[in-house]
């Protein structure tokens, strides 16, 4: 997870203090540098990941890092500059679960406006069948629907993705889903 | 279009100069402040917009702003913090074309890794039937496939979205599409 937001007190271009005001021609406040004129926009970030099926089960990772240390999640993380969403999902899956992926399709796009994130999840299959915890995971395991530790899932967007995936699987057809996540993670 | 990237020379938290290096535990270079320890991550931005149908035609806007002043585009712009992708698409359509939208579904997610953008386009219908140029548009018009000014489209991601939309429409079924855009806009 590499995308935490830094405080904006000073201009990253010229080091002058910034002010929080609506720039000319704009309609919402921004961090504005009145010394050099730079406007420091802030925009939502994409978290990309995978729902990987293997022998009818789904691969989950138990988090070795904060936030939500010890909780279970799908392999996912912040998309980096220079990569595609699919490349980000494949990379994160390898970093967190040492798993190689064959992507089938885009599965879900979930807005989380409260924290300025969009989760973009792909569905696919575990290539080769091997996996193990990466540096950011305590454990990696395959779960069927009944076995998923539903009360110990790290983030609401992951719970929602798993719900959608198992529902589509029961119905025998996978779609591409959008949804908005409003609730916070349970304590 | 509010999301241009500012130069990162100084720490936005403490104003010390930043260095470009790989932080401990990371695997790619970042703008790092060695004074206060802040890492300034940079991530792709989402451009959200709409393909709006009205009486069998699609609404395009002629750009009144740079880049690509005078070229035609679908209503779209940078997603803002605190909103959903759909809200961003609806807002941009109102700002650029004074058009009200009834969204039907997510239509396309296009990666443009060369410029660190993801285009997320929804399809929908023009509600009420009225539209007119907003402050960022010189003109707004409805086009059928043969009438689209294909050589004067502002961005390759817009051309690709229109190609996919008219193809789906000919086939009688709309899907949700992903693609990667590698080519640059024509001069």
mmCIF file of C-alpha atoms in Angstrom:
data_model
loop_
_atom_site.group_PDB
_atom_site.id
_atom_site.type_symbol
_atom_site.label_atom_id
_atom_site.label_comp_id
_atom_site.label_asym_id
_atom_site.label_seq_id
_atom_site.Cartn_x
_atom_site.Cartn_y
_atom_site.Cartn_z
ATOM 1 C CA UNK A 1 0.000 0.000 0.000
ATOM 2 C CA UNK A 2 1.974 2.955 -1.278
ATOM 3 C CA UNK A 3 -0.214 6.014 -1.674
ATOM 4 C CA UNK A 4 -0.828 7.664 1.688
ATOM 5 C CA UNK A 5 -1.609 11.324 1.341
ATOM 6 C CA UNK A 6 0.994 13.855 2.499
ATOM 7 C CA UNK A 7 0.001 17.153 4.108
ATOM 8 C CA UNK A 8 0.094 20.144 1.766
ATOM 9 C CA UNK A 9 1.497 23.109 3.699
ATOM 10 C CA UNK A 10 4.080 24.307 1.198
ATOM 11 C CA UNK A 11 4.381 24.497 -2.575
ATOM 12 C CA UNK A 12 6.239 21.448 -3.918
ATOM 13 C CA UNK A 13 7.492 23.567 -6.829
ATOM 14 C CA UNK A 14 8.877 26.662 -5.040
ATOM 15 C CA UNK A 15 8.558 25.945 -1.251
ATOM 16 C CA UNK A 16 6.358 28.990 -0.494
ATOM 17 C CA UNK A 17 3.415 28.423 1.879
ATOM 18 C CA UNK A 18 0.176 27.454 0.115
ATOM 19 C CA UNK A 19 -3.299 28.823 0.786
ATOM 20 C CA UNK A 20 -6.606 26.943 0.564
ATOM 21 C CA UNK A 21 -8.846 28.884 -1.806
ATOM 22 C CA UNK A 22 -10.879 28.623 -4.984
ATOM 23 C CA UNK A 23 -8.655 29.445 -7.972
ATOM 24 C CA UNK A 24 -9.979 31.804 -10.694
ATOM 25 C CA UNK A 25 -12.290 29.917 -13.065
ATOM 26 C CA UNK A 26 -12.591 26.977 -10.683
ATOM 27 C CA UNK A 27 -15.481 26.079 -8.374
ATOM 28 C CA UNK A 28 -13.831 24.339 -5.433
ATOM 29 C CA UNK A 29 -10.970 25.132 -3.067
ATOM 30 C CA UNK A 30 -7.463 23.889 -3.827
ATOM 31 C CA UNK A 31 -4.030 24.224 -2.315
ATOM 32 C CA UNK A 32 -2.792 27.281 -4.246
ATOM 33 C CA UNK A 33 0.711 28.779 -4.253
ATOM 34 C CA UNK A 34 0.406 32.551 -4.474
ATOM 35 C CA UNK A 35 4.159 32.868 -5.033
ATOM 36 C CA UNK A 36 4.518 30.847 -8.240
ATOM 37 C CA UNK A 37 0.859 30.283 -9.157
ATOM 38 C CA UNK A 38 0.932 26.495 -9.014
ATOM 39 C CA UNK A 39 -2.349 24.806 -8.111
ATOM 40 C CA UNK A 40 -1.862 21.529 -6.244
ATOM 41 C CA UNK A 41 -4.752 19.301 -7.280
ATOM 42 C CA UNK A 42 -5.630 16.178 -5.331
ATOM 43 C CA UNK A 43 -7.570 13.371 -6.954
ATOM 44 C CA UNK A 44 -8.815 9.880 -6.060
ATOM 45 C CA UNK A 45 -6.450 6.936 -6.270
ATOM 46 C CA UNK A 46 -7.048 3.551 -7.863
ATOM 47 C CA UNK A 47 -6.545 0.346 -5.869
ATOM 48 C CA UNK A 48 -6.212 -2.570 -8.296
ATOM 49 C CA UNK A 49 -6.437 -6.253 -7.405
ATOM 50 C CA UNK A 50 -7.592 -9.743 -8.280
ATOM 51 C CA UNK A 51 -10.204 -12.325 -7.389
ATOM 52 C CA UNK A 52 -8.292 -15.490 -8.224
ATOM 53 C CA UNK A 53 -10.098 -18.812 -8.507
ATOM 54 C CA UNK A 54 -8.369 -22.147 -8.062
ATOM 55 C CA UNK A 55 -10.210 -25.444 -7.792
ATOM 56 C CA UNK A 56 -13.442 -23.609 -6.974
ATOM 57 C CA UNK A 57 -11.881 -21.539 -4.196
ATOM 58 C CA UNK A 58 -10.669 -17.938 -3.931
ATOM 59 C CA UNK A 59 -7.216 -16.782 -2.834
ATOM 60 C CA UNK A 60 -7.094 -14.487 0.206
ATOM 61 C CA UNK A 61 -4.111 -12.911 1.967
ATOM 62 C CA UNK A 62 -3.815 -12.202 5.681
ATOM 63 C CA UNK A 63 -2.330 -8.735 6.121
ATOM 64 C CA UNK A 64 1.109 -8.373 7.725
ATOM 65 C CA UNK A 65 0.906 -4.570 7.601
ATOM 66 C CA UNK A 66 -1.270 -1.760 8.862
ATOM 67 C CA UNK A 67 -3.984 -0.777 8.372
ATOM 68 C CA UNK A 68 -5.968 -3.874 9.358
ATOM 69 C CA UNK A 69 -3.009 -6.028 10.336
ATOM 70 C CA UNK A 70 -4.115 -9.649 10.729
ATOM 71 C CA UNK A 71 -7.292 -9.257 8.652
ATOM 72 C CA UNK A 72 -7.923 -11.062 5.366
ATOM 73 C CA UNK A 73 -8.031 -9.374 1.975
ATOM 74 C CA UNK A 74 -7.873 -9.979 -1.736
ATOM 75 C CA UNK A 75 -4.461 -9.183 -3.226
ATOM 76 C CA UNK A 76 -4.690 -5.493 -4.192
ATOM 77 C CA UNK A 77 -2.824 -2.218 -3.878
ATOM 78 C CA UNK A 78 -2.304 1.273 -5.247
ATOM 79 C CA UNK A 79 -1.859 1.495 -9.000
ATOM 80 C CA UNK A 80 1.466 3.097 -9.925
ATOM 81 C CA UNK A 81 2.243 5.676 -12.609
ATOM 82 C CA UNK A 82 3.295 4.026 -15.867
ATOM 83 C CA UNK A 83 1.292 0.848 -15.493
ATOM 84 C CA UNK A 84 -2.155 -0.332 -16.571
ATOM 85 C CA UNK A 85 -4.864 -1.369 -14.094
ATOM 86 C CA UNK A 86 -4.366 -4.989 -15.098
ATOM 87 C CA UNK A 87 -0.595 -4.743 -14.684
ATOM 88 C CA UNK A 88 -1.123 -3.242 -11.223
ATOM 89 C CA UNK A 89 -3.478 -6.068 -10.231
ATOM 90 C CA UNK A 90 -1.047 -8.727 -11.476
ATOM 91 C CA UNK A 91 1.919 -7.052 -9.753
ATOM 92 C CA UNK A 92 0.129 -6.718 -6.416
ATOM 93 C CA UNK A 93 -0.946 -10.361 -6.570
ATOM 94 C CA UNK A 94 2.623 -11.434 -7.096
ATOM 95 C CA UNK A 95 3.957 -9.137 -4.351
ATOM 96 C CA UNK A 96 1.380 -10.184 -1.754
ATOM 97 C CA UNK A 97 0.851 -13.855 -2.598
ATOM 98 C CA UNK A 98 3.707 -14.953 -4.896
ATOM 99 C CA UNK A 99 0.928 -15.983 -7.264
ATOM 100 C CA UNK A 100 0.946 -15.812 -11.055
ATOM 101 C CA UNK A 101 -2.322 -14.723 -12.607
ATOM 102 C CA UNK A 102 -4.273 -15.391 -15.773
ATOM 103 C CA UNK A 103 -6.713 -12.492 -15.965
ATOM 104 C CA UNK A 104 -10.136 -13.266 -17.422
ATOM 105 C CA UNK A 105 -11.951 -9.909 -17.208
ATOM 106 C CA UNK A 106 -12.657 -6.720 -15.323
ATOM 107 C CA UNK A 107 -14.932 -7.708 -12.449
ATOM 108 C CA UNK A 108 -15.776 -4.669 -10.299
ATOM 109 C CA UNK A 109 -15.274 -0.914 -10.026
ATOM 110 C CA UNK A 110 -16.171 0.266 -6.524
ATOM 111 C CA UNK A 111 -16.188 3.914 -5.490
ATOM 112 C CA UNK A 112 -15.202 4.767 -1.918
ATOM 113 C CA UNK A 113 -15.733 8.553 -1.930
ATOM 114 C CA UNK A 114 -15.184 8.852 1.829
ATOM 115 C CA UNK A 115 -11.499 7.997 1.399
ATOM 116 C CA UNK A 116 -11.003 9.103 -2.228
ATOM 117 C CA UNK A 117 -10.352 5.637 -3.581
ATOM 118 C CA UNK A 118 -11.663 3.491 -6.433
ATOM 119 C CA UNK A 119 -11.220 -0.275 -6.207
ATOM 120 C CA UNK A 120 -10.774 -1.925 -9.607
ATOM 121 C CA UNK A 121 -10.837 -5.705 -9.297
ATOM 122 C CA UNK A 122 -10.185 -8.269 -12.021
ATOM 123 C CA UNK A 123 -11.202 -11.915 -11.973
ATOM 124 C CA UNK A 124 -8.855 -14.615 -13.090
ATOM 125 C CA UNK A 125 -7.252 -17.936 -12.386
ATOM 126 C CA UNK A 126 -4.198 -18.944 -10.400
ATOM 127 C CA UNK A 127 -1.586 -19.894 -13.007
ATOM 128 C CA UNK A 128 0.532 -22.909 -12.015
ATOM 129 C CA UNK A 129 -1.318 -23.399 -8.745
ATOM 130 C CA UNK A 130 1.411 -22.218 -6.383
ATOM 131 C CA UNK A 131 1.203 -19.326 -3.916
ATOM 132 C CA UNK A 132 2.748 -18.282 -0.608
ATOM 133 C CA UNK A 133 2.817 -15.203 1.624
ATOM 134 C CA UNK A 134 4.732 -12.219 0.235
ATOM 135 C CA UNK A 135 6.416 -9.618 2.451
ATOM 136 C CA UNK A 136 3.101 -7.860 3.220
ATOM 137 C CA UNK A 137 1.186 -11.075 4.069
ATOM 138 C CA UNK A 138 1.159 -13.336 7.136
ATOM 139 C CA UNK A 139 -0.686 -16.121 5.352
ATOM 140 C CA UNK A 140 -2.252 -16.934 1.977
ATOM 141 C CA UNK A 141 -5.056 -19.475 1.626
ATOM 142 C CA UNK A 142 -7.815 -20.677 -0.688
ATOM 143 C CA UNK A 143 -11.376 -20.413 0.649
ATOM 144 C CA UNK A 144 -14.751 -21.593 -0.568
ATOM 145 C CA UNK A 145 -17.755 -19.382 0.172
ATOM 146 C CA UNK A 146 -18.641 -21.053 3.469
ATOM 147 C CA UNK A 147 -15.036 -20.982 4.599
ATOM 148 C CA UNK A 148 -14.372 -17.278 3.965
ATOM 149 C CA UNK A 149 -13.623 -15.536 7.289
ATOM 150 C CA UNK A 150 -16.364 -12.968 6.595
ATOM 151 C CA UNK A 151 -16.009 -11.299 10.004
ATOM 152 C CA UNK A 152 -12.283 -10.853 9.538
ATOM 153 C CA UNK A 153 -12.160 -9.241 6.098
ATOM 154 C CA UNK A 154 -9.984 -6.130 6.122
ATOM 155 C CA UNK A 155 -12.057 -3.675 4.076
ATOM 156 C CA UNK A 156 -15.739 -3.273 3.090
ATOM 157 C CA UNK A 157 -14.787 -3.055 -0.609
ATOM 158 C CA UNK A 158 -13.217 -6.503 -0.340
ATOM 159 C CA UNK A 159 -16.299 -7.951 1.376
ATOM 160 C CA UNK A 160 -18.470 -6.474 -1.391
ATOM 161 C CA UNK A 161 -16.240 -7.853 -4.141
ATOM 162 C CA UNK A 162 -16.354 -11.335 -2.613
ATOM 163 C CA UNK A 163 -20.157 -11.161 -2.205
ATOM 164 C CA UNK A 164 -20.542 -10.193 -5.875
ATOM 165 C CA UNK A 165 -18.117 -12.864 -7.029
ATOM 166 C CA UNK A 166 -19.734 -15.753 -5.126
ATOM 167 C CA UNK A 167 -23.205 -14.564 -6.210
ATOM 168 C CA UNK A 168 -22.173 -14.477 -9.882
ATOM 169 C CA UNK A 169 -20.578 -17.887 -9.502
ATOM 170 C CA UNK A 170 -23.756 -19.395 -8.024
ATOM 171 C CA UNK A 171 -25.691 -17.828 -10.923
ATOM 172 C CA UNK A 172 -23.276 -19.324 -13.433
ATOM 173 C CA UNK A 173 -22.347 -16.019 -15.115
ATOM 174 C CA UNK A 174 -19.824 -13.345 -14.216
ATOM 175 C CA UNK A 175 -20.618 -9.703 -14.949
ATOM 176 C CA UNK A 176 -18.829 -6.402 -14.476
ATOM 177 C CA UNK A 177 -20.140 -4.562 -11.431
ATOM 178 C CA UNK A 178 -20.156 -1.025 -10.115
ATOM 179 C CA UNK A 179 -21.112 0.005 -6.604
ATOM 180 C CA UNK A 180 -20.468 2.714 -4.021
ATOM 181 C CA UNK A 181 -19.062 1.737 -0.625
ATOM 182 C CA UNK A 182 -20.227 3.992 2.209
ATOM 183 C CA UNK A 183 -19.623 1.977 5.325
ATOM 184 C CA UNK A 184 -16.411 1.986 7.316
ATOM 185 C CA UNK A 185 -14.381 -1.084 8.176
ATOM 186 C CA UNK A 186 -15.541 -2.723 11.397
ATOM 187 C CA UNK A 187 -13.193 -2.035 14.353
ATOM 188 C CA UNK B 1 -9.583 19.508 -16.860
ATOM 189 C CA UNK B 2 -8.190 20.118 -13.394
ATOM 190 C CA UNK B 3 -5.388 17.749 -12.554
ATOM 191 C CA UNK B 4 -2.157 18.853 -14.193
ATOM 192 C CA UNK B 5 0.884 17.568 -12.379
ATOM 193 C CA UNK B 6 2.977 20.035 -10.371
ATOM 194 C CA UNK B 7 6.755 19.697 -10.135
ATOM 195 C CA UNK B 8 7.990 18.088 -6.906
ATOM 196 C CA UNK B 9 11.142 19.940 -5.826
ATOM 197 C CA UNK B 10 10.272 20.563 -2.175
ATOM 198 C CA UNK B 11 8.411 18.729 0.572
ATOM 199 C CA UNK B 12 4.786 19.916 0.747
ATOM 200 C CA UNK B 13 4.765 19.096 4.466
ATOM 201 C CA UNK B 14 7.956 20.827 5.698
ATOM 202 C CA UNK B 15 9.379 22.720 2.641
ATOM 203 C CA UNK B 16 12.774 20.951 2.672
ATOM 204 C CA UNK B 17 14.190 19.878 -0.730
ATOM 205 C CA UNK B 18 13.175 16.349 -1.751
ATOM 206 C CA UNK B 19 15.397 13.672 -3.239
ATOM 207 C CA UNK B 20 14.456 11.038 -5.847
ATOM 208 C CA UNK B 21 15.306 7.654 -4.396
ATOM 209 C CA UNK B 22 13.904 4.248 -3.513
ATOM 210 C CA UNK B 23 12.539 4.346 0.047
ATOM 211 C CA UNK B 24 13.358 1.453 2.433
ATOM 212 C CA UNK B 25 11.071 -1.499 1.768
ATOM 213 C CA UNK B 26 9.933 -0.089 -1.566
ATOM 214 C CA UNK B 27 11.029 -1.093 -5.059
ATOM 215 C CA UNK B 28 10.749 2.115 -7.088
ATOM 216 C CA UNK B 29 12.021 5.668 -6.743
ATOM 217 C CA UNK B 30 9.824 8.303 -5.099
ATOM 218 C CA UNK B 31 10.134 11.945 -4.111
ATOM 219 C CA UNK B 32 11.407 11.526 -0.541
ATOM 220 C CA UNK B 33 11.881 14.222 2.098
ATOM 221 C CA UNK B 34 14.961 13.390 4.151
ATOM 222 C CA UNK B 35 14.121 16.143 6.657
ATOM 223 C CA UNK B 36 10.691 14.932 7.828
ATOM 224 C CA UNK B 37 10.540 11.472 6.224
ATOM 225 C CA UNK B 38 7.467 12.094 4.079
ATOM 226 C CA UNK B 39 7.260 10.095 0.871
ATOM 227 C CA UNK B 40 5.414 11.929 -1.901
ATOM 228 C CA UNK B 41 3.644 9.258 -3.931
ATOM 229 C CA UNK B 42 2.266 10.000 -7.379
ATOM 230 C CA UNK B 43 -0.477 7.852 -8.850
ATOM 231 C CA UNK B 44 -2.637 7.762 -11.987
ATOM 232 C CA UNK B 45 -5.699 9.983 -12.235
ATOM 233 C CA UNK B 46 -9.184 9.033 -13.364
ATOM 234 C CA UNK B 47 -10.896 10.955 -16.157
ATOM 235 C CA UNK B 48 -14.656 10.267 -16.000
ATOM 236 C CA UNK B 49 -17.188 11.052 -18.702
ATOM 237 C CA UNK B 50 -20.274 10.058 -20.654
ATOM 238 C CA UNK B 51 -21.372 8.725 -24.001
ATOM 239 C CA UNK B 52 -24.851 10.259 -24.198
ATOM 240 C CA UNK B 53 -27.345 9.045 -26.761
ATOM 241 C CA UNK B 54 -30.244 11.157 -27.985
ATOM 242 C CA UNK B 55 -32.424 10.182 -30.947
ATOM 243 C CA UNK B 56 -29.781 7.738 -32.143
ATOM 244 C CA UNK B 57 -26.976 10.276 -32.033
ATOM 245 C CA UNK B 58 -24.104 10.973 -29.598
ATOM 246 C CA UNK B 59 -23.338 14.277 -27.886
ATOM 247 C CA UNK B 60 -19.888 15.750 -28.562
ATOM 248 C CA UNK B 61 -18.319 18.979 -27.293
ATOM 249 C CA UNK B 62 -15.854 21.164 -29.189
ATOM 250 C CA UNK B 63 -13.087 22.186 -26.807
ATOM 251 C CA UNK B 64 -12.702 25.861 -25.866
ATOM 252 C CA UNK B 65 -9.573 25.138 -23.800
ATOM 253 C CA UNK B 66 -6.126 23.674 -24.219
ATOM 254 C CA UNK B 67 -4.970 21.026 -24.776
ATOM 255 C CA UNK B 68 -6.596 20.332 -28.145
ATOM 256 C CA UNK B 69 -8.502 23.603 -28.432
ATOM 257 C CA UNK B 70 -11.068 23.363 -31.238
ATOM 258 C CA UNK B 71 -11.133 19.544 -31.326
ATOM 259 C CA UNK B 72 -14.195 17.453 -30.480
ATOM 260 C CA UNK B 73 -14.529 15.284 -27.403
ATOM 261 C CA UNK B 74 -17.002 13.462 -25.220
ATOM 262 C CA UNK B 75 -17.865 15.359 -22.022
ATOM 263 C CA UNK B 76 -15.258 14.163 -19.497
ATOM 264 C CA UNK B 77 -12.807 15.455 -16.927
ATOM 265 C CA UNK B 78 -10.733 14.692 -13.865
ATOM 266 C CA UNK B 79 -12.592 12.959 -11.052
ATOM 267 C CA UNK B 80 -12.473 15.002 -7.834
ATOM 268 C CA UNK B 81 -11.910 13.840 -4.260
ATOM 269 C CA UNK B 82 -15.175 13.121 -2.472
ATOM 270 C CA UNK B 83 -17.193 12.082 -5.502
ATOM 271 C CA UNK B 84 -17.976 8.805 -7.241
ATOM 272 C CA UNK B 85 -16.959 8.055 -10.831
ATOM 273 C CA UNK B 86 -20.584 8.382 -11.903
ATOM 274 C CA UNK B 87 -20.984 11.707 -10.081
ATOM 275 C CA UNK B 88 -17.824 12.966 -11.792
ATOM 276 C CA UNK B 89 -19.141 11.926 -15.219
ATOM 277 C CA UNK B 90 -22.508 13.600 -14.588
ATOM 278 C CA UNK B 91 -20.860 16.777 -13.264
ATOM 279 C CA UNK B 92 -18.464 17.082 -16.193
ATOM 280 C CA UNK B 93 -21.326 16.591 -18.654
ATOM 281 C CA UNK B 94 -23.265 19.387 -17.039
ATOM 282 C CA UNK B 95 -20.213 21.676 -16.883
ATOM 283 C CA UNK B 96 -19.182 21.121 -20.504
ATOM 284 C CA UNK B 97 -22.540 20.707 -22.234
ATOM 285 C CA UNK B 98 -25.261 21.946 -19.843
ATOM 286 C CA UNK B 99 -26.730 18.472 -20.298
ATOM 287 C CA UNK B 100 -28.570 16.382 -17.715
ATOM 288 C CA UNK B 101 -27.775 12.681 -17.783
ATOM 289 C CA UNK B 102 -29.547 9.430 -17.099
ATOM 290 C CA UNK B 103 -26.731 6.938 -16.650
ATOM 291 C CA UNK B 104 -27.379 3.400 -17.894
ATOM 292 C CA UNK B 105 -24.112 1.594 -17.156
ATOM 293 C CA UNK B 106 -20.335 1.640 -17.010
ATOM 294 C CA UNK B 107 -19.158 1.456 -20.625
ATOM 295 C CA UNK B 108 -15.356 1.548 -20.809
ATOM 296 C CA UNK B 109 -12.221 1.625 -18.663
ATOM 297 C CA UNK B 110 -9.232 2.649 -20.773
ATOM 298 C CA UNK B 111 -5.670 2.732 -19.471
ATOM 299 C CA UNK B 112 -3.326 5.390 -20.836
ATOM 300 C CA UNK B 113 -0.087 4.465 -19.032
ATOM 301 C CA UNK B 114 2.010 6.946 -21.052
ATOM 302 C CA UNK B 115 0.281 9.862 -19.315
ATOM 303 C CA UNK B 116 -0.799 8.144 -16.077
ATOM 304 C CA UNK B 117 -4.524 8.378 -16.746
ATOM 305 C CA UNK B 118 -7.487 5.996 -16.729
ATOM 306 C CA UNK B 119 -10.581 6.992 -18.728
ATOM 307 C CA UNK B 120 -13.806 5.698 -17.150
ATOM 308 C CA UNK B 121 -16.765 6.304 -19.463
ATOM 309 C CA UNK B 122 -20.436 5.677 -18.733
ATOM 310 C CA UNK B 123 -23.196 5.344 -21.284
ATOM 311 C CA UNK B 124 -26.534 7.010 -20.810
ATOM 312 C CA UNK B 125 -29.256 9.163 -22.265
ATOM 313 C CA UNK B 126 -29.706 12.885 -22.515
ATOM 314 C CA UNK B 127 -32.420 13.758 -19.981
ATOM 315 C CA UNK B 128 -34.827 16.444 -21.179
ATOM 316 C CA UNK B 129 -33.150 16.756 -24.558
ATOM 317 C CA UNK B 130 -31.519 20.151 -24.023
ATOM 318 C CA UNK B 131 -27.811 20.965 -24.169
ATOM 319 C CA UNK B 132 -25.576 23.922 -24.973
ATOM 320 C CA UNK B 133 -21.883 24.810 -24.720
ATOM 321 C CA UNK B 134 -20.554 25.245 -21.183
ATOM 322 C CA UNK B 135 -17.620 27.522 -20.336
ATOM 323 C CA UNK B 136 -15.064 24.972 -21.602
ATOM 324 C CA UNK B 137 -16.844 24.264 -24.897
ATOM 325 C CA UNK B 138 -17.109 26.221 -28.168
ATOM 326 C CA UNK B 139 -19.959 24.088 -29.468
ATOM 327 C CA UNK B 140 -22.032 21.042 -28.532
ATOM 328 C CA UNK B 141 -23.717 18.849 -31.145
ATOM 329 C CA UNK B 142 -25.305 15.458 -31.727
ATOM 330 C CA UNK B 143 -23.635 13.214 -34.302
ATOM 331 C CA UNK B 144 -24.508 9.905 -35.919
ATOM 332 C CA UNK B 145 -21.635 7.548 -36.764
ATOM 333 C CA UNK B 146 -21.118 8.840 -40.304
ATOM 334 C CA UNK B 147 -21.247 12.433 -39.108
ATOM 335 C CA UNK B 148 -18.663 12.142 -36.318
ATOM 336 C CA UNK B 149 -15.651 14.353 -37.166
ATOM 337 C CA UNK B 150 -13.296 11.397 -36.728
ATOM 338 C CA UNK B 151 -10.212 13.335 -37.875
ATOM 339 C CA UNK B 152 -10.896 16.109 -35.374
ATOM 340 C CA UNK B 153 -11.394 14.107 -32.177
ATOM 341 C CA UNK B 154 -9.284 15.534 -29.349
ATOM 342 C CA UNK B 155 -7.872 12.373 -27.740
ATOM 343 C CA UNK B 156 -7.265 8.752 -28.804
ATOM 344 C CA UNK B 157 -9.198 7.475 -25.745
ATOM 345 C CA UNK B 158 -12.261 9.366 -27.005
ATOM 346 C CA UNK B 159 -11.900 7.948 -30.516
ATOM 347 C CA UNK B 160 -11.624 4.440 -29.037
ATOM 348 C CA UNK B 161 -14.687 4.945 -26.814
ATOM 349 C CA UNK B 162 -16.753 6.144 -29.799
ATOM 350 C CA UNK B 163 -15.574 3.202 -31.939
ATOM 351 C CA UNK B 164 -16.586 0.742 -29.207
ATOM 352 C CA UNK B 165 -19.929 2.464 -28.653
ATOM 353 C CA UNK B 166 -20.976 2.538 -32.338
ATOM 354 C CA UNK B 167 -19.802 -1.078 -32.781
ATOM 355 C CA UNK B 168 -21.861 -2.243 -29.783
ATOM 356 C CA UNK B 169 -24.825 -0.281 -31.072
ATOM 357 C CA UNK B 170 -24.613 -1.909 -34.516
ATOM 358 C CA UNK B 171 -24.413 -5.304 -32.769
ATOM 359 C CA UNK B 172 -27.473 -4.495 -30.677
ATOM 360 C CA UNK B 173 -25.825 -5.069 -27.285
ATOM 361 C CA UNK B 174 -23.678 -2.833 -25.097
ATOM 362 C CA UNK B 175 -20.888 -4.361 -23.040
ATOM 363 C CA UNK B 176 -18.300 -3.045 -20.603
ATOM 364 C CA UNK B 177 -14.920 -2.705 -22.271
ATOM 365 C CA UNK B 178 -11.298 -2.438 -21.213
ATOM 366 C CA UNK B 179 -8.426 -1.438 -23.443
ATOM 367 C CA UNK B 180 -4.982 0.150 -23.327
ATOM 368 C CA UNK B 181 -4.325 3.305 -25.357
ATOM 369 C CA UNK B 182 -0.746 3.594 -26.555
ATOM 370 C CA UNK B 183 -0.907 6.070 -29.415
ATOM 371 C CA UNK B 184 -0.575 9.817 -29.026
ATOM 372 C CA UNK B 185 -3.086 12.367 -30.227
ATOM 373 C CA UNK B 186 -2.487 13.372 -33.859
ATOM 374 C CA UNK B 187 -0.908 16.829 -34.185
#
